[in-house]
């Protein structure tokens, strides 16, 4: 927690301090997977840190203070970002990589998506002008096919409640894509 708090300071994710986001993801994972190993929970708390810290420093400090298991889990979680990027150009290869995820890593990633997708959809429900809201979130709308592919690849290994929660959010996100398309063409 101390490392995550220190390294997340000054960064914002989903409209909140990055540390708050990390704790929300860990809480979501714990709700659906109460027996999550401590190394996985530590990796979840640190999962966005490689985006804004030197990878060598991250590796050295996490390994020293949290152990190699946490470091491995952290890099596996963070490595999914590559599959997300790959999905736009080679969806079959991205799906193959996602299907190879360990179930606990898939659950951590699903918890992250639940927190982030719920945040964006909540913003849409509260927006004064939903057309403007979605026009400003093109990157999210473009990621929805990846969220569907992710869910399809890992749903069978997720705790049932987590798969259901993510499935509902992905369904709502798909509706948002349709709504955004209708408002730009109509």
CSV table of C-alpha atoms in Angstrom, one decimal:
chain,number,residue,atom,x,y,z
A,1,UNK,CA,0.0,0.0,0.0
A,2,UNK,CA,2.8,2.4,0.9
A,3,UNK,CA,4.5,1.9,-2.5
A,4,UNK,CA,1.3,2.3,-4.4
A,5,UNK,CA,0.4,5.4,-2.5
A,6,UNK,CA,3.8,7.0,-3.1
A,7,UNK,CA,4.0,6.1,-6.8
A,8,UNK,CA,0.4,7.0,-7.6
A,9,UNK,CA,0.7,10.4,-6.0
A,10,UNK,CA,-0.1,13.2,-8.5
A,11,UNK,CA,-1.7,10.9,-11.1
A,12,UNK,CA,-5.4,10.7,-11.9
A,13,UNK,CA,-7.4,7.7,-13.2
A,14,UNK,CA,-11.1,7.7,-13.8
A,15,UNK,CA,-11.4,11.2,-12.4
A,16,UNK,CA,-9.9,10.3,-9.0
A,17,UNK,CA,-6.4,10.0,-7.6
A,18,UNK,CA,-4.7,6.9,-9.1
A,19,UNK,CA,-4.3,5.4,-5.7
A,20,UNK,CA,-8.1,5.6,-5.2
A,21,UNK,CA,-8.6,3.8,-8.5
A,22,UNK,CA,-6.1,1.1,-7.4
A,23,UNK,CA,-7.9,0.6,-4.1
A,24,UNK,CA,-11.3,0.4,-5.9
A,25,UNK,CA,-9.9,-2.3,-8.3
A,26,UNK,CA,-8.5,-4.3,-5.3
A,27,UNK,CA,-11.8,-4.0,-3.5
A,28,UNK,CA,-13.7,-5.2,-6.5
A,29,UNK,CA,-11.3,-8.1,-6.9
A,30,UNK,CA,-11.7,-8.9,-3.2
A,31,UNK,CA,-15.5,-8.8,-3.4
A,32,UNK,CA,-15.5,-11.4,-6.1
A,33,UNK,CA,-12.4,-13.3,-5.1
A,34,UNK,CA,-12.1,-13.1,-1.3
A,35,UNK,CA,-9.3,-15.6,-1.2
A,36,UNK,CA,-7.1,-13.6,-3.7
A,37,UNK,CA,-3.4,-14.2,-2.8
A,38,UNK,CA,-1.7,-11.2,-1.2
A,39,UNK,CA,0.8,-11.0,-4.0
A,40,UNK,CA,-2.0,-10.6,-6.5
A,41,UNK,CA,-3.7,-7.9,-4.4
A,42,UNK,CA,-0.3,-6.0,-4.1
A,43,UNK,CA,0.1,-6.3,-7.9
A,44,UNK,CA,-3.4,-4.9,-8.4
A,45,UNK,CA,-2.6,-1.9,-6.1
A,46,UNK,CA,0.4,-1.3,-8.4
A,47,UNK,CA,-1.1,-2.2,-11.7
A,48,UNK,CA,-0.9,1.3,-13.3
A,49,UNK,CA,2.4,2.3,-11.8
A,50,UNK,CA,4.5,1.1,-14.9
A,51,UNK,CA,2.6,3.7,-16.9
A,52,UNK,CA,4.3,6.5,-15.1
A,53,UNK,CA,7.4,5.1,-13.4
A,54,UNK,CA,10.7,3.8,-14.7
A,55,UNK,CA,10.2,0.0,-15.2
A,56,UNK,CA,13.7,-0.9,-13.8
A,57,UNK,CA,12.9,1.1,-10.6
A,58,UNK,CA,9.5,-0.6,-10.4
A,59,UNK,CA,11.1,-4.0,-10.8
A,60,UNK,CA,13.8,-3.5,-8.2
A,61,UNK,CA,11.6,-1.9,-5.5
A,62,UNK,CA,8.6,-4.2,-6.0
A,63,UNK,CA,10.8,-7.3,-6.0
A,64,UNK,CA,12.7,-6.2,-2.9
A,65,UNK,CA,9.7,-5.1,-0.9
A,66,UNK,CA,6.9,-7.3,-2.1
A,67,UNK,CA,8.6,-10.3,-3.6
A,68,UNK,CA,9.1,-11.8,-7.0
A,69,UNK,CA,5.5,-13.2,-7.1
A,70,UNK,CA,4.0,-9.7,-6.9
A,71,UNK,CA,6.4,-8.5,-9.5
A,72,UNK,CA,5.5,-11.3,-11.9
A,73,UNK,CA,1.8,-10.7,-11.3
A,74,UNK,CA,2.3,-6.9,-11.8
A,75,UNK,CA,4.0,-7.5,-15.2
A,76,UNK,CA,1.3,-10.0,-16.3
A,77,UNK,CA,-1.4,-7.5,-15.5
A,78,UNK,CA,0.4,-4.6,-17.1
A,79,UNK,CA,1.2,-6.8,-20.2
A,80,UNK,CA,-2.5,-7.0,-21.0
A,81,UNK,CA,-2.2,-3.4,-22.3
A,82,UNK,CA,-0.3,-4.9,-25.3
A,83,UNK,CA,-3.2,-7.2,-26.1
A,84,UNK,CA,-5.5,-4.2,-26.0
A,85,UNK,CA,-3.3,-2.3,-28.5
A,86,UNK,CA,-2.9,-5.5,-30.6
A,87,UNK,CA,-6.6,-6.0,-30.8
A,88,UNK,CA,-7.1,-3.1,-33.2
A,89,UNK,CA,-4.7,-4.6,-35.8
A,90,UNK,CA,-4.8,-8.4,-35.1
A,91,UNK,CA,-7.9,-9.3,-33.1
A,92,UNK,CA,-7.3,-13.1,-33.5
A,93,UNK,CA,-3.8,-12.8,-32.0
A,94,UNK,CA,-5.1,-10.6,-29.2
A,95,UNK,CA,-7.8,-13.2,-28.4
A,96,UNK,CA,-5.2,-15.9,-28.4
A,97,UNK,CA,-3.1,-14.0,-25.9
A,98,UNK,CA,-6.1,-13.3,-23.7
A,99,UNK,CA,-7.1,-17.0,-23.7
A,100,UNK,CA,-3.7,-17.8,-22.2
A,101,UNK,CA,-4.1,-15.6,-19.1
A,102,UNK,CA,-4.0,-17.2,-15.8
A,103,UNK,CA,-7.4,-17.2,-14.1
A,104,UNK,CA,-6.3,-15.0,-11.2
A,105,UNK,CA,-4.7,-12.4,-13.6
A,106,UNK,CA,-7.9,-12.5,-15.7
A,107,UNK,CA,-9.9,-11.7,-12.6
A,108,UNK,CA,-7.6,-8.8,-11.7
A,109,UNK,CA,-8.0,-7.4,-15.2
A,110,UNK,CA,-11.7,-7.9,-15.1
A,111,UNK,CA,-11.9,-6.0,-11.8
A,112,UNK,CA,-10.0,-3.1,-13.4
A,113,UNK,CA,-12.4,-3.1,-16.3
A,114,UNK,CA,-15.4,-3.1,-14.1
A,115,UNK,CA,-14.1,-0.1,-12.2
A,116,UNK,CA,-13.1,1.9,-15.3
A,117,UNK,CA,-16.1,1.0,-17.5
A,118,UNK,CA,-18.5,1.7,-14.7
A,119,UNK,CA,-16.9,5.1,-14.2
A,120,UNK,CA,-17.3,6.1,-17.8
A,121,UNK,CA,-20.9,4.8,-18.1
A,122,UNK,CA,-21.8,6.6,-14.8
A,123,UNK,CA,-20.5,9.8,-16.4
A,124,UNK,CA,-22.7,9.3,-19.4
A,125,UNK,CA,-25.8,8.8,-17.3
A,126,UNK,CA,-25.0,12.1,-15.5
A,127,UNK,CA,-23.9,14.1,-18.5
A,128,UNK,CA,-25.9,17.2,-19.4
A,129,UNK,CA,-25.4,16.4,-23.1
A,130,UNK,CA,-24.7,12.8,-23.8
A,131,UNK,CA,-23.7,13.5,-27.4
A,132,UNK,CA,-20.9,15.8,-26.2
A,133,UNK,CA,-19.9,13.3,-23.6
A,134,UNK,CA,-19.5,10.5,-26.1
A,135,UNK,CA,-17.8,12.8,-28.6
A,136,UNK,CA,-15.1,13.4,-26.0
A,137,UNK,CA,-14.6,9.7,-25.3
A,138,UNK,CA,-13.9,8.3,-28.7
A,139,UNK,CA,-11.0,6.2,-27.3
A,140,UNK,CA,-13.4,4.5,-24.9
A,141,UNK,CA,-15.9,3.8,-27.7
A,142,UNK,CA,-13.1,2.4,-29.9
A,143,UNK,CA,-12.1,0.1,-27.0
A,144,UNK,CA,-15.5,-1.5,-26.6
A,145,UNK,CA,-14.9,-4.2,-29.2
A,146,UNK,CA,-11.8,-5.1,-27.2
A,147,UNK,CA,-13.8,-5.3,-24.0
A,148,UNK,CA,-16.1,-7.7,-25.7
A,149,UNK,CA,-13.2,-9.8,-26.9
A,150,UNK,CA,-11.7,-9.7,-23.4
A,151,UNK,CA,-14.9,-10.9,-21.8
A,152,UNK,CA,-15.3,-13.6,-24.4
A,153,UNK,CA,-11.8,-14.9,-23.9
A,154,UNK,CA,-11.9,-15.0,-20.1
A,155,UNK,CA,-15.5,-15.2,-18.9
A,156,UNK,CA,-15.2,-19.0,-18.4
A,157,UNK,CA,-12.4,-18.6,-15.8
A,158,UNK,CA,-13.8,-15.6,-13.9
A,159,UNK,CA,-15.7,-15.9,-10.7
A,160,UNK,CA,-19.4,-16.0,-11.9
A,161,UNK,CA,-20.4,-12.7,-10.3
A,162,UNK,CA,-17.4,-10.9,-11.7
A,163,UNK,CA,-18.2,-12.3,-15.2
A,164,UNK,CA,-21.8,-11.2,-14.9
A,165,UNK,CA,-20.9,-7.7,-13.6
A,166,UNK,CA,-18.4,-7.2,-16.4
A,167,UNK,CA,-20.8,-8.7,-19.0
A,168,UNK,CA,-23.5,-6.2,-17.9
A,169,UNK,CA,-21.1,-3.3,-18.2
A,170,UNK,CA,-19.8,-4.4,-21.6
A,171,UNK,CA,-23.4,-4.7,-22.8
A,172,UNK,CA,-24.2,-1.2,-21.7
A,173,UNK,CA,-21.0,0.0,-23.3
A,174,UNK,CA,-22.1,-1.6,-26.6
A,175,UNK,CA,-25.3,0.3,-26.4
A,176,UNK,CA,-23.3,3.5,-25.8
A,177,UNK,CA,-21.5,2.8,-29.1
A,178,UNK,CA,-24.8,2.5,-30.9
A,179,UNK,CA,-26.1,5.6,-29.3
A,180,UNK,CA,-23.0,7.6,-30.1
A,181,UNK,CA,-23.2,6.4,-33.8
A,182,UNK,CA,-26.9,7.4,-34.0
A,183,UNK,CA,-26.2,10.9,-32.5
A,184,UNK,CA,-23.4,11.6,-35.0
A,185,UNK,CA,-25.3,10.4,-38.0
A,186,UNK,CA,-28.8,11.5,-37.1
